[in-house]
Coordinates of C-alpha atoms in Angstrom, one line a residue:
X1 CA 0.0 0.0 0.0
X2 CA 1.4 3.3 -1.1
X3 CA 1.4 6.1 1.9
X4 CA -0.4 9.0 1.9
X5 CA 1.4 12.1 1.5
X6 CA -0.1 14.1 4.1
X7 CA -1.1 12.7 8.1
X8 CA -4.7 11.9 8.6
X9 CA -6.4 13.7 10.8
X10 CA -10.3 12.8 11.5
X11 CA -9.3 9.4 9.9
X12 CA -7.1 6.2 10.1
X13 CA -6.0 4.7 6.9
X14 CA -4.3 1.4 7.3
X15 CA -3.7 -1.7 5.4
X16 CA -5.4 -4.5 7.5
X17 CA -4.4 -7.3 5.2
X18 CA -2.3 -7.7 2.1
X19 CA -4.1 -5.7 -0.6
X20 CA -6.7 -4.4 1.5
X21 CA -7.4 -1.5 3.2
X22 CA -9.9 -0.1 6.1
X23 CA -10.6 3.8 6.0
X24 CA -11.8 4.4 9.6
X25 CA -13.9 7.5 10.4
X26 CA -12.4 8.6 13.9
X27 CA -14.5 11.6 15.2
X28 CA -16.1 9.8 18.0
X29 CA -16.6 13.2 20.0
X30 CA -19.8 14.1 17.1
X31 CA -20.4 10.4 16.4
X32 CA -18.4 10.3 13.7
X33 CA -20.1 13.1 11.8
X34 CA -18.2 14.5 9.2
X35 CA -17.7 18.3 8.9
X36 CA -16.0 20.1 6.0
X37 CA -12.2 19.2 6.4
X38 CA -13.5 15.8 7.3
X39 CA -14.7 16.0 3.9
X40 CA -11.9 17.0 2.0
X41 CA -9.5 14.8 3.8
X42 CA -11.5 11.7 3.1
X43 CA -12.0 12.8 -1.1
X44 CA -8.3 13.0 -0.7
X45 CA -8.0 9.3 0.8
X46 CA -10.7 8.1 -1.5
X47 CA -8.5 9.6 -4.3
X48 CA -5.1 8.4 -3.8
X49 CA -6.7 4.4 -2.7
X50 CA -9.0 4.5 -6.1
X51 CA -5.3 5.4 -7.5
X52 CA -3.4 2.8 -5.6
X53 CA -2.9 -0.4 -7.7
X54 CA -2.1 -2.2 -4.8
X55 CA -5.1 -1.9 -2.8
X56 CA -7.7 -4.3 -4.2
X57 CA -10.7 -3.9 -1.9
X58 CA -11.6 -1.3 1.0
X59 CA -13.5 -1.6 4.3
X60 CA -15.2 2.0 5.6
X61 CA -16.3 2.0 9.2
X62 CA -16.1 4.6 12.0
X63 CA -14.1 4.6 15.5
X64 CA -15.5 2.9 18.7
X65 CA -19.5 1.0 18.7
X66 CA -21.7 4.3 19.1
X67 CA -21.6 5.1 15.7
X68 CA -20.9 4.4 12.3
X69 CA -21.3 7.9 11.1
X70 CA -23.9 10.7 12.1
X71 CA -23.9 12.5 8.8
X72 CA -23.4 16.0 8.3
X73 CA -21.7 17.5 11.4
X74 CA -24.4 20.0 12.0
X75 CA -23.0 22.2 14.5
X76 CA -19.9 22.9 11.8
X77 CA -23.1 23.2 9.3
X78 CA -24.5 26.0 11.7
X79 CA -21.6 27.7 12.5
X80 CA -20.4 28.0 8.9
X81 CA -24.0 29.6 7.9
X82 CA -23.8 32.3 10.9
X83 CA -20.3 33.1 10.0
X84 CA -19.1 36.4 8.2
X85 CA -18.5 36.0 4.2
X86 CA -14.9 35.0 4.2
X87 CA -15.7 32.0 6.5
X88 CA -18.5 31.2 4.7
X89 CA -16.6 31.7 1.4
X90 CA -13.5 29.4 2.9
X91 CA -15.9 26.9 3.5
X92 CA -17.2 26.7 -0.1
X93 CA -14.0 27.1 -2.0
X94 CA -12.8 23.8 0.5
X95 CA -16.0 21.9 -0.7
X96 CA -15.5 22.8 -4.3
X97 CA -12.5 20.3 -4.1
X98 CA -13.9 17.5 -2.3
X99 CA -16.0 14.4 -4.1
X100 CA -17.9 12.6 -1.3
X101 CA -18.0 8.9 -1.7
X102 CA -21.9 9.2 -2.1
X103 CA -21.2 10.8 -5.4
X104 CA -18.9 8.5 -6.6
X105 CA -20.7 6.1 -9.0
X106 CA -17.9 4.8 -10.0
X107 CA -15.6 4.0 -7.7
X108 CA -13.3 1.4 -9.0
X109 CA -12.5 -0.8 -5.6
X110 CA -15.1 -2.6 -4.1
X111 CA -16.3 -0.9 -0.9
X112 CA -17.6 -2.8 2.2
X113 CA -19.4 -0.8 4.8
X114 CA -18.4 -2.1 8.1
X115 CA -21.3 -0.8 10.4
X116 CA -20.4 -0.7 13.5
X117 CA -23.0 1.7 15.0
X118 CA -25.9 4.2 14.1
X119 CA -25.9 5.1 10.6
X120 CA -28.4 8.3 9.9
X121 CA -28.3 10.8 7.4
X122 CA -25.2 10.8 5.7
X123 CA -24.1 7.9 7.2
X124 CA -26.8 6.2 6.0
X125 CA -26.2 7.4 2.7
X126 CA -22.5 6.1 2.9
X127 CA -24.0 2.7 3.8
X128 CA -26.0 2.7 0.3
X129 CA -23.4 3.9 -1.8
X130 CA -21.0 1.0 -0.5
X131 CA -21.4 -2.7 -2.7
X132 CA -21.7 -4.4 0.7
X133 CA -22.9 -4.1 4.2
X134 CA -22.4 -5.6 7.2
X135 CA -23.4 -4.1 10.5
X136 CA -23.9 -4.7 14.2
X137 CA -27.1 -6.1 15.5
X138 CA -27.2 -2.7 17.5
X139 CA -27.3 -0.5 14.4
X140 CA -29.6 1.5 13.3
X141 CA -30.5 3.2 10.1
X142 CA -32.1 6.1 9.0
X143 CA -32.7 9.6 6.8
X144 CA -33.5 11.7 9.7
X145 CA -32.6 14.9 7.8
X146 CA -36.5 16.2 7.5
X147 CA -36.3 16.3 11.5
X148 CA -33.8 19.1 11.1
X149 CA -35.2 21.1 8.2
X150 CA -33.0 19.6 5.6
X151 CA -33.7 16.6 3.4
X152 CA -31.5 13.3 2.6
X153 CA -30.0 15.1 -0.6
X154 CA -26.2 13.2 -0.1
X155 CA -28.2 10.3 -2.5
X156 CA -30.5 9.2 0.1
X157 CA -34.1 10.4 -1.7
X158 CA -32.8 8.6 -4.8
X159 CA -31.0 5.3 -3.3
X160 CA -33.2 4.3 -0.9
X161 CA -35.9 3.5 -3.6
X162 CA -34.0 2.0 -5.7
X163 CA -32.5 -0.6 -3.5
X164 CA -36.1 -1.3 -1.4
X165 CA -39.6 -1.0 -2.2
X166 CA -40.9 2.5 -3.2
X167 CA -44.1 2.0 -0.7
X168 CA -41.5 1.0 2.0
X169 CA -38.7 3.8 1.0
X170 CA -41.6 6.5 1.1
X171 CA -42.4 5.5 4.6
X172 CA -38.6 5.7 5.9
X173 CA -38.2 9.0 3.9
X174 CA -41.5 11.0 5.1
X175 CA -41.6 9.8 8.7
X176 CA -37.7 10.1 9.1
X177 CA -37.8 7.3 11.3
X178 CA -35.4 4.4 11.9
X179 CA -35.0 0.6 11.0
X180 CA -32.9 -1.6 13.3
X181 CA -30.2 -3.4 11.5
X182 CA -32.5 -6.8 11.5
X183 CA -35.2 -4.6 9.6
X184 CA -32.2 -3.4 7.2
X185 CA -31.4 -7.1 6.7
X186 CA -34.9 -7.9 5.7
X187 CA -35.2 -5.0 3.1
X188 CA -32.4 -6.4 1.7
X189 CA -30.2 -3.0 2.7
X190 CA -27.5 -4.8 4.8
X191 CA -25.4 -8.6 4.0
X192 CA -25.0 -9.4 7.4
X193 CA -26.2 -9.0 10.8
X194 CA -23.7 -9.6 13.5
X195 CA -23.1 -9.2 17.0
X196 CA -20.2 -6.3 17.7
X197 CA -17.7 -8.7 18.7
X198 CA -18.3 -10.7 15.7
X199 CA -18.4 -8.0 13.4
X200 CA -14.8 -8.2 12.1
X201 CA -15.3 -11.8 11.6
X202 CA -18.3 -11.5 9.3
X203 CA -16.2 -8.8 7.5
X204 CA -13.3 -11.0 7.2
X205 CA -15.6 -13.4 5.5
X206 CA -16.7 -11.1 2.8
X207 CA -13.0 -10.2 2.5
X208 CA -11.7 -14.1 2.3
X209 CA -14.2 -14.9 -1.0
X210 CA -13.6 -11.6 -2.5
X211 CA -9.8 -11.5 -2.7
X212 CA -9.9 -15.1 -3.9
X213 CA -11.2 -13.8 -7.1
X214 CA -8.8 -11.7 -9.7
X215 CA -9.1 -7.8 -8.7
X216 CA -9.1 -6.9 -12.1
X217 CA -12.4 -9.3 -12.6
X218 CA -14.2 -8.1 -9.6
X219 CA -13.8 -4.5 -10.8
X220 CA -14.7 -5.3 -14.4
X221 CA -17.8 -6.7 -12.8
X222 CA -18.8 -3.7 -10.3
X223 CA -18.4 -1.6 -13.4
X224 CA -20.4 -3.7 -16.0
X225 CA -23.2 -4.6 -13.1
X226 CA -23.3 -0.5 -11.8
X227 CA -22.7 1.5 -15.5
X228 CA -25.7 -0.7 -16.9
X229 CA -28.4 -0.6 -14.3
X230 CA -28.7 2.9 -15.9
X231 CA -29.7 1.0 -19.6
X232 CA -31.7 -1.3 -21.3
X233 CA -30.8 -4.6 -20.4
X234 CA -29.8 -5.3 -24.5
X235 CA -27.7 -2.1 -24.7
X236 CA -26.5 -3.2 -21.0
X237 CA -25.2 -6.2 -22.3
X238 CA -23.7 -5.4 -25.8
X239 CA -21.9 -1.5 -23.9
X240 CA -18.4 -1.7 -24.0
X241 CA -16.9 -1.1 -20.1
X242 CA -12.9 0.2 -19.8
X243 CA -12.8 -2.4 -16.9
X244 CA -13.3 -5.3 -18.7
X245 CA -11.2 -4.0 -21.8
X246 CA -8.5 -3.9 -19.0
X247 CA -9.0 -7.4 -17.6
X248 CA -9.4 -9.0 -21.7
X249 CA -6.0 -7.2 -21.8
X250 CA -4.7 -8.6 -18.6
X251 CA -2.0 -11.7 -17.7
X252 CA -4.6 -12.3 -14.9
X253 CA -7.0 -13.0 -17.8
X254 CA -4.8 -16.0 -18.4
X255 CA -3.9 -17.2 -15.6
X256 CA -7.2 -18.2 -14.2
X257 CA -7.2 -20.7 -16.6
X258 CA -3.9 -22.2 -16.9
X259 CA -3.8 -22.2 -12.9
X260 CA -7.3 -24.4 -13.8
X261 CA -5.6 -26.7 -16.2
X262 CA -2.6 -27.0 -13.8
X263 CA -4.6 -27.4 -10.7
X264 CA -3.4 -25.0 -8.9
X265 CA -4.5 -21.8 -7.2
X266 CA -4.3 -18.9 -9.7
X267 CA -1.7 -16.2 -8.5
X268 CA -3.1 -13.2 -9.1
X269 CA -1.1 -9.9 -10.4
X270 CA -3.8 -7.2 -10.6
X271 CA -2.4 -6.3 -14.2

């Protein structure tokens, strides 16, 4: 894993096993909220792992078992909107450089949601926009945001019914209330439902299956699979995806099967 080039602040960014690494939101004094240097720092992690040929996969979760992350830090949010100009200004001109992971659509490493606490607002909305969840039977989620005058506008109002019933999204996004993480489970939201202590376990898990596949393979596949939900499922199949051009162009793409032919377990390059 190539270092950053600057020391994390409001996160730790560590390689947990070969090839993989955890991003791990550590603001437990505002339930891991995230305010606006928050922000930028983690586009700037997101940026140099997405970048990193030798990370394969990445785990998001936040510090400690209150909390997975609370969203928005709204007390920053307030203080920046009763600020004078310049500190309001700062704050934009900061934003303008940061691209959240909810508006990454394309993110080329799979990203598994380690949920380790609540999850409302924004933190919900990190949840959805990671390929897998797995949280603690203590979680909860929710898009609280219309009990504080905002809405869920980080993705929630358009994820949400997408990945559950509209009838049943509705409900969660008018009332603003909660679902535990059994409820999540059933909707389909979350993987996995695990005790806390056995939450690394269930994430190893995901991890073990995952990295025995080629990287280049699974990110062919998140591409193909996320770029042609937005089409017709006969232009989905016949679009051409970068990813897989890369992997048709790949040793790995020849390894798999000679390591088949020699009974062996395929060794696995990542170019």
């Amino acid at each position: 894993m190539q270092a950053l080039d600057f020391e994390p602040h409001y996160f730790v960014y560590e390689e947990i096993r070969p090839r993989v690494a955890r991003i791990t939101i550590n603001r437990p004094e505002v339930r891991n909220a995230i305010n606006t240097p928050a922000h930028k720092e983690w586009s700037d992690i997101l940026d140099h792992a997405a970048a990193d040929d030798d990370i394969w996969l990445m785990v998001i979760t936040g510090v400690g078992r209150q909390a997975f992350c609370a969203g928005r830090d709204l007390k920053h949010l307030s203080m920046v909107r009763h600020a004078d100009e310049a500190t309001q200004a700062a704050d934009r001109e900061l934003m303008s450089q940061v691209t959240r992971l909810i508006e990454r659509f394309d993110y080329p490493k799979p990203l598994i949601a380690q949920v380790n606490g609540v999850a409302l607002g924004g933190g919900f909305e990190v949840a959805m926009a990671c390929d897998l969840v797995v949280a603690a039977d203590h979680a909860q989620f929710g898009l609280t945001e219309p009990l504080r005058g905002l809405y869920a506008g980080g993705g929630g109002v358009h994820r949400l019914p997408r990945q559950i019933p509209l009838k049943l999204a509705m409900e969660y996004l008018l009332t603003a209330r909660t679902m535990s993480a059994q409820r999540a489970l059933e909707l389909g939201i979350v993987n996995d439902v695990v005790p806390y202590d056995e939450l690394e376990a269930a994430t190893d898990r995901l991890i073990d299956d995952i990295m025995r596949c080629a990287p280049l393979s699974i990110q062919a596949t998140k591409q193909a699979a996320m770029r042609g939900l937005d089409m017709p499922l006969g232009e989905a199949f016949h679009h051409p995806y970068p990813a897989v051009a890369r992997l048709m162009a790949s040793e790995d793409v020849k390894e798999g099967p000679r390591a088949f032919a020699e009974k062996r377990e395929p060794n696995w390059q990542g170019r």
